[in-house]
XYZ file of C-alpha atoms in Angstrom:
670
model
C 56.370 -149.153 -143.261
C 56.219 -152.759 -143.733
C 60.116 -154.238 -144.131
C 58.519 -155.307 -147.904
C 60.945 -153.945 -150.185
C 64.654 -154.439 -150.838
C 67.107 -151.470 -150.186
C 70.007 -152.341 -152.757
C 70.268 -151.672 -156.632
C 71.105 -154.008 -158.771
C 73.325 -153.003 -161.542
C 72.531 -155.980 -163.958
C 69.276 -157.158 -164.840
C 66.942 -157.237 -161.776
C 63.271 -158.313 -161.462
C 60.977 -155.111 -159.863
C 58.163 -155.624 -158.310
C 54.807 -153.204 -159.404
C 53.366 -151.450 -156.467
C 49.622 -151.889 -157.581
C 49.479 -155.061 -160.017
C 52.315 -157.217 -158.760
C 53.407 -157.909 -162.159
C 57.298 -158.261 -163.185
C 59.184 -155.716 -165.351
C 62.341 -156.673 -166.531
C 64.805 -153.679 -165.987
C 67.427 -155.410 -167.552
C 71.042 -153.357 -167.814
C 69.499 -150.869 -166.339
C 70.120 -149.792 -162.735
C 66.835 -150.327 -160.579
C 66.680 -149.080 -157.129
C 64.051 -151.355 -155.295
C 62.587 -149.670 -152.435
C 59.717 -150.460 -150.038
C 57.344 -148.596 -151.382
C 57.759 -149.939 -154.982
C 56.249 -153.478 -153.141
C 53.756 -152.752 -150.995
C 51.025 -154.894 -150.959
C 47.738 -153.778 -152.939
C 45.031 -153.287 -150.315
C 47.294 -154.093 -147.217
C 47.238 -151.296 -144.287
C 50.110 -148.982 -144.412
C 52.137 -149.229 -140.954
C 54.120 -146.415 -140.007
C 55.992 -145.779 -137.485
C 53.584 -144.933 -134.878
C 51.455 -147.484 -133.142
C 48.689 -148.817 -135.161
C 45.381 -147.615 -134.026
C 43.980 -151.643 -134.206
C 45.762 -152.440 -131.214
C 43.598 -153.028 -128.078
C 45.277 -151.340 -125.942
C 47.692 -149.298 -128.033
C 47.343 -145.744 -125.679
C 48.541 -147.954 -122.749
C 51.199 -149.799 -124.018
C 52.864 -146.748 -126.367
C 52.947 -144.577 -123.234
C 54.484 -147.369 -120.854
C 57.331 -148.415 -123.511
C 57.652 -144.825 -125.184
C 59.255 -143.942 -122.193
C 61.775 -146.158 -123.004
C 62.521 -144.504 -126.493
C 63.064 -141.381 -125.020
C 65.885 -139.939 -123.164
C 68.654 -141.654 -122.285
C 68.175 -141.934 -118.525
C 65.740 -141.738 -116.062
C 65.167 -141.476 -112.405
C 65.164 -144.748 -110.464
C 63.036 -145.652 -107.412
C 64.958 -145.247 -103.981
C 64.602 -148.568 -102.366
C 68.758 -150.108 -102.868
C 67.407 -152.377 -105.623
C 68.594 -149.991 -108.404
C 71.410 -147.087 -108.876
C 70.190 -143.494 -108.584
C 69.182 -143.985 -112.965
C 68.822 -146.512 -114.908
C 69.008 -147.141 -118.865
C 65.828 -146.632 -120.887
C 67.283 -146.443 -124.561
C 67.899 -149.290 -126.714
C 71.004 -149.125 -128.687
C 71.699 -151.665 -131.666
C 74.556 -153.159 -133.044
C 76.960 -156.158 -134.418
C 79.619 -157.515 -132.337
C 80.923 -159.949 -135.363
C 82.059 -158.510 -138.954
C 84.817 -159.410 -140.852
C 86.421 -157.814 -143.554
C 88.725 -158.517 -146.817
C 91.100 -158.421 -144.263
C 89.780 -161.803 -142.757
C 92.087 -164.530 -144.643
C 89.198 -166.680 -145.275
C 86.919 -163.741 -146.464
C 89.904 -162.096 -148.945
C 90.492 -165.933 -150.049
C 86.657 -165.920 -151.112
C 87.482 -162.297 -152.671
C 85.930 -159.526 -150.019
C 87.789 -156.432 -150.812
C 86.096 -153.705 -148.431
C 87.989 -152.654 -145.563
C 87.407 -151.986 -142.419
C 86.894 -147.904 -142.883
C 84.425 -149.068 -145.685
C 82.287 -151.499 -143.294
C 81.706 -148.441 -140.479
C 80.318 -146.393 -143.403
C 78.282 -148.864 -144.302
C 77.792 -149.197 -140.741
C 77.131 -145.552 -140.685
C 73.964 -145.580 -143.409
C 76.497 -144.763 -146.206
C 76.231 -146.271 -149.554
C 79.125 -148.262 -150.527
C 79.971 -150.539 -153.497
C 80.126 -154.338 -152.432
C 82.789 -156.667 -153.135
C 81.012 -157.953 -156.416
C 80.322 -154.713 -157.274
C 76.623 -153.993 -156.109
C 75.591 -150.606 -154.390
C 74.965 -151.602 -151.394
C 73.471 -149.099 -148.282
C 71.556 -149.713 -144.940
C 67.830 -148.712 -144.292
C 68.877 -147.622 -140.783
C 72.474 -147.049 -139.393
C 73.932 -149.138 -136.660
C 74.052 -147.330 -133.298
C 77.437 -149.152 -132.426
C 79.624 -151.370 -134.532
C 82.839 -153.176 -134.397
C 85.382 -155.240 -136.840
C 86.145 -158.720 -135.459
C 88.883 -159.547 -138.233
C 90.609 -163.313 -137.720
C 93.561 -162.673 -135.809
C 94.644 -166.120 -137.480
C 96.602 -164.977 -140.885
C 95.199 -161.156 -140.088
C 97.180 -159.002 -142.693
C 98.367 -161.934 -144.985
C 95.524 -161.860 -147.733
C 96.852 -158.496 -149.212
C 100.262 -159.839 -149.704
C 98.937 -163.213 -150.952
C 96.563 -161.644 -153.863
C 99.675 -159.373 -154.780
C 101.846 -162.781 -154.883
C 104.556 -161.491 -152.470
C 107.608 -163.893 -153.654
C 108.139 -165.270 -149.875
C 104.537 -166.519 -150.382
C 105.019 -167.686 -153.777
C 107.907 -170.076 -152.753
C 105.155 -172.311 -151.349
C 102.982 -174.363 -153.971
C 99.877 -174.345 -151.390
C 99.823 -170.553 -151.499
C 100.563 -170.232 -155.329
C 97.923 -172.165 -155.773
C 95.794 -170.202 -154.098
C 97.139 -166.852 -155.484
C 96.205 -168.198 -158.588
C 92.675 -169.034 -157.986
C 92.413 -165.715 -156.126
C 92.930 -164.230 -159.432
C 91.621 -166.220 -162.015
C 88.087 -164.490 -161.724
C 86.331 -167.958 -161.058
C 84.398 -167.531 -157.998
C 84.032 -171.321 -157.441
C 87.973 -171.914 -157.940
C 87.998 -169.118 -155.359
C 85.340 -170.454 -152.852
C 87.094 -173.831 -153.220
C 90.651 -172.385 -151.991
C 88.993 -170.548 -149.298
C 87.251 -173.717 -147.941
C 90.594 -175.562 -148.207
C 92.423 -172.569 -146.060
C 89.435 -173.814 -143.453
C 90.495 -177.021 -143.212
C 93.957 -176.505 -143.212
C 93.585 -173.975 -140.084
C 91.299 -176.640 -138.510
C 93.854 -179.115 -138.821
C 97.018 -177.120 -137.837
C 98.243 -177.882 -141.614
C 98.371 -173.944 -142.881
C 101.700 -173.050 -144.595
C 104.415 -171.079 -142.212
C 104.270 -168.406 -144.321
C 100.699 -167.468 -143.421
C 101.240 -167.807 -139.406
C 104.018 -165.177 -139.557
C 103.046 -162.702 -136.817
C 105.235 -159.844 -139.166
C 102.033 -159.635 -141.129
C 99.813 -158.942 -138.377
C 100.805 -155.729 -137.075
C 100.550 -153.083 -139.451
C 97.110 -154.379 -140.360
C 96.191 -154.594 -136.746
C 97.388 -150.977 -136.283
C 95.302 -150.251 -138.887
C 92.010 -151.590 -137.676
C 92.766 -150.027 -134.074
C 93.166 -146.645 -135.734
C 89.893 -146.977 -137.853
C 87.787 -147.692 -135.070
C 89.439 -145.128 -132.872
C 88.554 -142.817 -136.121
C 84.820 -143.272 -136.736
C 83.908 -143.132 -132.784
C 81.578 -140.264 -132.285
C 80.397 -140.853 -128.657
C 76.775 -139.906 -128.215
C 76.241 -140.744 -131.964
C 78.204 -144.101 -133.237
C 80.188 -145.824 -130.976
C 82.805 -148.225 -131.983
C 84.742 -150.838 -130.508
C 88.518 -152.221 -131.082
C 88.288 -155.837 -131.267
C 89.366 -159.212 -133.185
C 87.928 -162.876 -133.399
C 90.069 -165.827 -131.796
C 89.518 -168.656 -134.373
C 89.783 -171.929 -132.586
C 89.171 -175.322 -134.632
C 90.142 -177.627 -132.263
C 90.556 -181.502 -133.289
C 89.819 -180.589 -136.956
C 86.981 -177.866 -136.987
C 85.796 -177.889 -133.515
C 84.738 -174.280 -133.101
C 85.455 -172.444 -130.203
C 85.708 -169.324 -131.359
C 85.428 -166.260 -129.362
C 85.036 -162.584 -130.238
C 87.707 -160.547 -128.311
C 86.058 -156.726 -127.606
C 88.156 -154.172 -125.450
C 86.342 -151.309 -123.589
C 89.404 -149.205 -124.567
C 91.207 -146.836 -127.512
C 93.960 -147.308 -129.209
C 96.202 -145.910 -126.386
C 96.175 -149.113 -124.595
C 95.629 -151.327 -127.712
C 97.607 -150.249 -130.622
C 100.949 -151.819 -129.345
C 99.832 -155.175 -128.417
C 99.376 -158.079 -131.007
C 95.771 -160.283 -130.653
C 96.705 -163.500 -129.555
C 96.432 -166.112 -132.396
C 95.452 -170.112 -132.518
C 99.469 -170.842 -133.302
C 99.995 -169.844 -129.849
C 97.275 -171.739 -128.190
C 93.804 -173.445 -128.689
C 92.972 -173.492 -125.215
C 90.100 -170.710 -124.152
C 91.830 -170.992 -120.561
C 94.915 -169.295 -121.706
C 92.664 -166.762 -123.901
C 91.500 -165.696 -120.327
C 94.929 -165.706 -119.248
C 95.776 -163.503 -122.114
C 92.941 -161.099 -121.129
C 93.529 -160.872 -117.454
C 97.596 -159.933 -118.368
C 96.227 -157.193 -120.595
C 94.087 -155.835 -118.088
C 96.663 -156.142 -115.367
C 99.366 -154.250 -117.331
C 97.052 -151.700 -119.239
C 94.354 -150.963 -116.510
C 91.845 -151.795 -119.150
C 88.986 -153.892 -119.617
C 88.015 -156.513 -121.889
C 85.227 -159.267 -122.621
C 85.101 -162.300 -124.949
C 82.014 -163.822 -126.478
C 81.780 -167.461 -127.842
C 79.809 -168.412 -130.984
C 78.533 -170.842 -132.933
C 78.675 -174.159 -130.256
C 76.189 -175.588 -132.752
C 79.536 -176.744 -134.744
C 81.464 -177.692 -131.833
C 80.711 -181.185 -131.777
C 80.112 -181.039 -127.952
C 82.942 -179.080 -127.089
C 81.790 -175.743 -126.360
C 79.814 -176.541 -123.413
C 81.526 -179.598 -122.235
C 82.270 -180.135 -118.373
C 85.996 -180.495 -118.560
C 89.012 -178.581 -119.194
C 90.414 -177.894 -123.037
C 93.287 -180.718 -122.216
C 90.220 -182.967 -120.520
C 91.260 -182.469 -116.843
C 88.831 -181.683 -114.199
C 86.831 -178.543 -114.012
C 88.418 -176.084 -111.250
C 86.697 -173.319 -108.933
C 89.460 -171.023 -110.664
C 88.375 -172.140 -114.233
C 84.880 -171.314 -113.454
C 85.955 -167.842 -112.077
C 87.675 -167.076 -115.532
C 85.227 -168.399 -117.836
C 82.220 -166.717 -115.810
C 84.237 -163.074 -115.435
C 85.741 -162.611 -119.225
C 82.815 -164.549 -121.054
C 79.571 -162.397 -120.017
C 77.423 -163.343 -123.407
C 76.855 -166.134 -125.847
C 76.115 -165.769 -129.337
C 72.930 -167.341 -129.957
C 71.803 -166.806 -133.333
C 73.810 -165.512 -136.568
C 74.160 -166.639 -140.193
C 75.674 -170.192 -139.215
C 72.388 -170.570 -137.389
C 71.204 -170.907 -134.281
C 72.407 -171.932 -130.745
C 69.792 -171.573 -128.519
C 68.539 -174.964 -128.390
C 68.062 -178.207 -130.405
C 64.412 -179.881 -131.175
C 66.032 -183.437 -129.611
C 66.826 -181.247 -126.646
C 63.705 -179.497 -126.507
C 61.077 -181.455 -127.789
C 58.034 -179.906 -126.388
C 59.284 -176.774 -127.643
C 57.082 -175.956 -130.943
C 59.842 -173.138 -132.039
C 62.787 -175.406 -131.360
C 63.357 -176.288 -135.319
C 64.494 -173.141 -136.543
C 67.786 -171.816 -138.549
C 69.579 -175.485 -137.627
C 73.037 -176.181 -138.381
C 73.433 -179.428 -136.995
C 75.388 -181.839 -139.193
C 78.991 -181.489 -138.018
C 81.610 -179.140 -137.265
C 83.322 -176.649 -139.222
C 84.785 -178.466 -141.423
C 81.629 -180.787 -141.474
C 83.232 -183.338 -139.853
C 80.012 -185.324 -138.156
C 79.143 -185.201 -134.724
C 79.963 -187.861 -132.387
C 77.300 -189.100 -130.428
C 75.845 -187.384 -127.586
C 77.218 -183.911 -128.469
C 74.064 -181.755 -128.578
C 73.750 -181.160 -125.064
C 77.089 -179.250 -124.691
C 76.267 -177.027 -128.258
C 72.981 -175.075 -127.209
C 72.726 -172.134 -124.875
C 69.274 -173.160 -123.133
C 71.254 -176.938 -121.777
C 74.553 -174.855 -120.960
C 72.275 -172.636 -118.824
C 70.769 -175.510 -117.199
C 74.245 -176.880 -116.586
C 75.590 -174.114 -115.014
C 73.181 -174.053 -112.280
C 74.265 -177.942 -111.287
C 77.684 -176.572 -111.932
C 77.709 -173.808 -109.371
C 76.749 -176.527 -106.755
C 79.944 -177.648 -107.344
C 82.523 -175.654 -108.353
C 80.876 -172.500 -106.242
C 80.503 -170.411 -109.351
C 78.523 -170.770 -112.181
C 80.631 -170.995 -115.455
C 77.907 -170.894 -118.061
C 76.019 -167.966 -116.691
C 75.642 -166.238 -120.250
C 73.295 -163.289 -121.398
C 72.159 -162.825 -125.177
C 74.024 -161.856 -127.687
C 73.572 -162.054 -131.824
C 75.906 -160.977 -134.567
C 75.942 -161.402 -138.211
C 79.894 -163.103 -138.571
C 79.149 -161.429 -142.353
C 82.500 -161.757 -144.265
C 81.384 -159.141 -146.418
C 82.136 -156.274 -144.469
C 78.556 -155.700 -145.037
C 76.326 -156.280 -141.806
C 73.213 -156.909 -143.358
C 70.331 -159.047 -140.991
C 67.602 -157.434 -142.919
C 66.098 -160.114 -145.285
C 64.928 -158.025 -147.852
C 68.456 -156.856 -148.007
C 70.688 -159.379 -147.148
C 74.033 -159.570 -148.385
C 75.324 -162.911 -147.410
C 78.131 -164.317 -145.716
C 81.211 -164.418 -148.073
C 81.647 -162.237 -151.576
C 80.464 -165.442 -153.634
C 77.494 -165.456 -151.591
C 75.918 -161.509 -152.390
C 73.136 -160.971 -154.340
C 75.027 -160.486 -157.703
C 74.895 -164.583 -157.504
C 71.330 -165.027 -158.437
C 71.358 -168.775 -157.998
C 73.724 -168.592 -154.662
C 70.553 -170.396 -152.365
C 72.457 -173.548 -154.386
C 75.979 -172.024 -154.120
C 78.329 -174.248 -151.294
C 78.651 -172.041 -148.877
C 81.050 -174.210 -146.248
C 82.356 -177.622 -147.836
C 84.316 -180.724 -145.693
C 84.867 -183.954 -146.612
C 81.637 -185.678 -145.804
C 78.976 -182.681 -146.786
C 78.598 -179.187 -147.735
C 76.606 -176.226 -146.356
C 74.783 -174.562 -149.459
C 73.536 -171.280 -150.044
C 70.101 -171.168 -149.236
C 71.042 -172.520 -145.650
C 72.128 -169.124 -144.692
C 70.321 -167.183 -141.885
C 70.352 -163.183 -142.082
C 70.760 -162.886 -138.554
C 71.364 -161.374 -136.306
C 71.572 -158.308 -133.977
C 72.356 -157.437 -130.445
C 70.190 -154.690 -128.292
C 71.631 -153.165 -125.206
C 69.989 -150.989 -122.367
C 72.692 -148.189 -121.887
C 72.763 -145.005 -120.036
C 74.225 -143.341 -122.948
C 75.690 -144.183 -126.743
C 79.577 -144.167 -125.782
C 81.923 -147.047 -125.733
C 82.258 -147.190 -121.859
C 78.358 -147.296 -121.437
C 77.514 -149.860 -124.045
C 80.684 -151.930 -123.101
C 79.619 -151.882 -119.328
C 75.996 -153.240 -120.384
C 77.598 -156.136 -122.114
C 79.238 -156.885 -119.337
C 76.285 -156.452 -116.562
C 74.593 -158.746 -119.604
C 71.355 -155.982 -119.807
C 71.453 -157.093 -123.357
C 69.147 -159.049 -125.807
C 69.774 -160.567 -128.855
C 67.283 -160.544 -132.206
C 67.213 -162.473 -135.498
C 67.274 -159.325 -137.438
C 64.567 -156.966 -136.437
C 65.170 -154.310 -134.097
C 61.965 -154.971 -132.065
C 62.829 -153.764 -128.388
C 62.478 -156.138 -124.901
C 62.217 -155.626 -121.366
C 62.323 -158.288 -118.587
C 62.469 -157.521 -115.062
C 62.157 -160.401 -112.112
C 61.272 -160.134 -108.544
C 59.131 -160.982 -105.602
C 57.711 -157.721 -105.110
C 55.567 -156.735 -108.513
C 51.838 -156.845 -108.692
C 49.738 -156.678 -111.986
C 49.107 -153.026 -111.850
C 53.410 -152.392 -112.131
C 52.490 -153.736 -115.949
C 50.049 -151.089 -116.463
C 52.017 -148.330 -115.643
C 55.188 -147.188 -115.424
C 56.926 -150.819 -115.983
C 60.448 -149.640 -116.348
C 60.565 -147.811 -112.914
C 58.941 -150.518 -110.939
C 61.203 -153.042 -112.953
C 64.303 -151.352 -111.459
C 62.784 -150.154 -108.282
C 61.135 -153.366 -106.959
C 63.034 -155.745 -108.963
C 66.239 -156.614 -111.019
C 66.735 -156.078 -115.073
C 67.967 -158.890 -117.486
C 71.159 -160.641 -116.647
C 70.993 -159.941 -113.037
C 70.582 -162.379 -110.258
C 67.859 -163.108 -107.329
C 68.360 -164.924 -104.254
C 67.081 -165.695 -100.811
C 62.917 -166.908 -101.747
C 61.076 -167.911 -98.694
C 58.212 -170.650 -98.531
C 54.838 -169.686 -99.645
C 56.848 -166.753 -102.029
C 56.382 -166.056 -105.825
C 58.623 -165.511 -108.276
C 57.003 -162.540 -110.380
C 57.851 -161.198 -113.653
C 57.255 -158.011 -115.812
C 58.012 -158.540 -119.769
C 57.435 -155.721 -122.672
C 58.392 -156.332 -126.004
C 57.536 -153.793 -128.710
C 57.872 -154.190 -132.705
C 60.377 -152.754 -134.901
C 58.602 -149.847 -136.202
C 60.072 -150.569 -139.777
C 58.952 -154.282 -139.364
C 56.522 -157.008 -138.367
C 54.142 -157.129 -135.783
C 54.186 -159.738 -132.580
C 52.784 -162.939 -132.490
C 53.896 -163.860 -128.668
C 55.972 -163.301 -125.677
C 57.479 -166.175 -123.921
C 59.204 -167.087 -120.408
C 61.664 -170.204 -120.930
C 62.594 -171.617 -117.804
C 65.213 -174.014 -116.583
C 65.895 -175.122 -113.031
C 67.487 -178.116 -111.168
C 65.760 -180.122 -108.469
C 66.542 -181.552 -105.193
C 68.252 -184.777 -107.001
C 70.003 -182.377 -109.178
C 68.016 -183.135 -112.430
C 68.011 -180.489 -114.764
C 64.140 -179.552 -116.391
C 62.809 -176.990 -118.699
C 59.347 -175.625 -119.147
C 57.637 -172.694 -121.625
C 55.178 -170.158 -120.386
C 53.171 -168.164 -123.183
C 52.688 -164.888 -120.867
C 51.146 -162.146 -123.580
C 49.624 -162.734 -127.312
C 48.111 -161.222 -129.806
C 44.535 -162.124 -131.210
C 41.170 -163.704 -129.333
C 43.500 -166.966 -129.025
C 43.221 -169.039 -125.965
C 45.855 -171.189 -124.133
C 44.895 -175.113 -124.012
C 45.459 -177.366 -121.204
C 48.676 -178.444 -122.075
C 49.648 -174.318 -122.240
C 49.476 -174.597 -126.014
C 48.959 -171.798 -128.180
C 47.096 -171.615 -131.700
C 49.349 -170.411 -134.552
C 49.165 -166.311 -135.341
C 48.642 -166.867 -138.898
C 50.529 -166.548 -141.840
C 49.652 -163.338 -144.189
C 52.952 -164.257 -146.804
C 52.386 -163.893 -150.273
C 54.583 -166.587 -151.678
C 54.033 -164.928 -155.189
C 55.297 -161.717 -154.376
C 57.127 -161.618 -151.274
C 54.677 -159.590 -149.309
C 52.783 -159.528 -146.227
C 50.727 -157.916 -144.207
C 50.540 -156.397 -140.645
C 47.012 -157.024 -140.174
C 47.823 -160.033 -137.329
C 49.459 -159.644 -134.200
C 50.327 -156.736 -131.955
C 52.518 -153.980 -131.845
C 53.232 -154.130 -128.399
C 52.878 -156.869 -126.144
C 53.368 -156.167 -122.668
C 52.733 -158.402 -119.177
C 52.433 -159.785 -116.146
C 53.896 -163.277 -114.941
C 53.921 -164.920 -111.727
C 55.227 -168.536 -111.459
C 52.916 -170.751 -109.773
C 55.417 -173.660 -109.789
C 58.498 -171.303 -107.873
C 60.126 -173.556 -105.799
C 62.653 -171.287 -103.689
C 65.060 -174.440 -102.625
C 65.923 -174.659 -106.439
C 67.960 -172.662 -108.727
C 66.302 -171.323 -111.494
C 66.696 -169.591 -114.715
C 64.551 -167.492 -116.778
C 64.950 -165.402 -120.353
C 62.006 -163.863 -122.645
C 61.801 -165.104 -126.307
C 59.578 -163.014 -128.885
C 58.454 -163.952 -131.764
C 57.119 -161.867 -134.562
C 54.149 -163.242 -137.296
C 55.397 -164.943 -139.954
C 57.597 -162.832 -142.900
C 59.488 -163.690 -146.337
C 62.728 -164.894 -146.038
C 65.679 -163.911 -147.711
C 65.410 -166.748 -150.578
C 61.666 -165.639 -150.781
C 63.184 -162.358 -151.913
C 65.344 -163.779 -153.781
C 63.284 -166.086 -156.069
C 60.771 -163.292 -156.579
C 63.235 -160.739 -157.137
C 65.443 -163.316 -159.682
C 62.113 -165.159 -161.090
C 63.769 -168.756 -160.564
C 62.457 -171.568 -158.887
C 64.418 -173.402 -155.973
C 64.032 -176.825 -154.625
C 61.138 -177.447 -152.304
C 63.431 -177.858 -149.337
C 64.388 -174.302 -149.082
C 62.605 -172.646 -146.548
C 60.571 -169.365 -147.658
C 58.667 -168.206 -144.595
C 60.070 -167.676 -141.157
C 59.274 -165.953 -137.413
C 61.586 -164.024 -136.670
C 62.522 -163.887 -132.903
C 63.961 -161.852 -129.889
C 65.993 -163.156 -126.805
C 66.774 -161.863 -123.231
C 69.280 -161.909 -121.412
C 68.395 -164.300 -118.572
C 67.654 -163.657 -114.828
C 69.176 -165.892 -112.350
C 67.164 -167.287 -109.193
C 69.716 -169.381 -106.112
C 68.170 -169.893 -102.745
């Protein structure tokens, strides 16, 4: 069915929408379950999980992609380009979840534990931090808790008034704020903690590692307790939270392939020990050398790094080296493209020809709103980093920025909610119980504030794995066979090679993709003069979500003079639209009803499958390609809040969006 309702219950005053007339009914003091059934648009076609009959090529496409959603593996063509089997199932999960055990989350009033977060991810109903009933419409396939290593285990002691902590005036004031019941006072204390951590001014009591040991052991135990191979995969993980030079975001989520037998006895690395990512990689290597285990890291929010995420030098300012590039490429296979704090794909100023670059921008400063220095944008975003990596590979021998696609929520509530109609926000103070959360301060700094309406209900990661196990999913992340979405569970396939033809997109696209080429995340090389690089792409809508607008391939390359370029190709689209001479495609349309927060699936297609040949391919130039899929316009969480609560919002607040997905790239080298 259309994703047109809300799946949480509200305990206080709620406004429900009538299925028939759209009239509002006041349900004050009554617990109301708001479901998809109660908000279906009058006269709009009901869309169930099967392919709608109005899709022109629904039968053919259903056969092609439907095979991907069946068994876990399928036999591949034996030509050396693929192994004896390949993944045909996409598994969805979140790589970025904080509970009340993270210091900033707990400071804001979060009380949910890792066990609560896992139960929620499994589809169980839990009570939110603010007392609302919370439940996902669909459970996740895999999940992890990434509480901050800095201050891990501190918050419970602080709230309880540990005497050692209460001797510090700052910690005592935070204790009083947290126990006051005043949400704005608690939020202000949380912002103060973030600023002090960014500036290296935290009280010494917070940095004492003795508080971490017990919390980490319980985190590990919870992951192992909820791990059900074949059904629900969990990962032992944490976040290393570097806010360099006063808030420059260089955060990494550190994710283990291993169980508690290898990870329970260690203590996670903190920024109290080092802020240098190179030393994190050394810590990861030491772990692997000592235990025989495996670990990877995922950077995020380069958009708030003030130009430091992809800076072309080492953390201490010294020149990059081959070893530095090799370590970064080895331990950081993925990059988080989208989450609650906006997108890090590209910026309109960097991609002026990209009509879809202006979305979910958090570009006014770093994590504590310290203004950006001039020229920082090119070193903050994924797409320019992909292009820069092509040039750096020629200089260093290794591409340090060879990042696949990842997305996570970065929720600090323990509730991973990437659906706009069921969005619980980043912090406890921004849960739906706060009916004016759109105008509530989210992050504050000396010069600016990010407000609640700027949160994005995003995102999740899909992985193509042989089975739903910790090892198989981690391995898929490491080989970059992943795609990121802003929340919908649409599926994306992307293959590159020299031997495809159009008929491959019309038969068994997946077998042809693995048998005659390489999948997303892989490399191609050795093109010859006159050859064309060819691609197979396939996207299927979220069975419970909106139809698709278009599929694009985004290309970056470095020419013979070392100059970087990019171009966007519309490969497949819905409807009878025609691309103009400049390669632009007219908008798909908009069915969103701004009065009722409903939309219709009578535009767009359920599946888009196509073949693309790069006519401009030059085998002498390094290049990188990735797929971007756009949905038709749908209501944003702010519109659901506006209608649900009967409130007005500032005209600058966006009400409609086009959700999207990104494949990991395919790289070409001569």
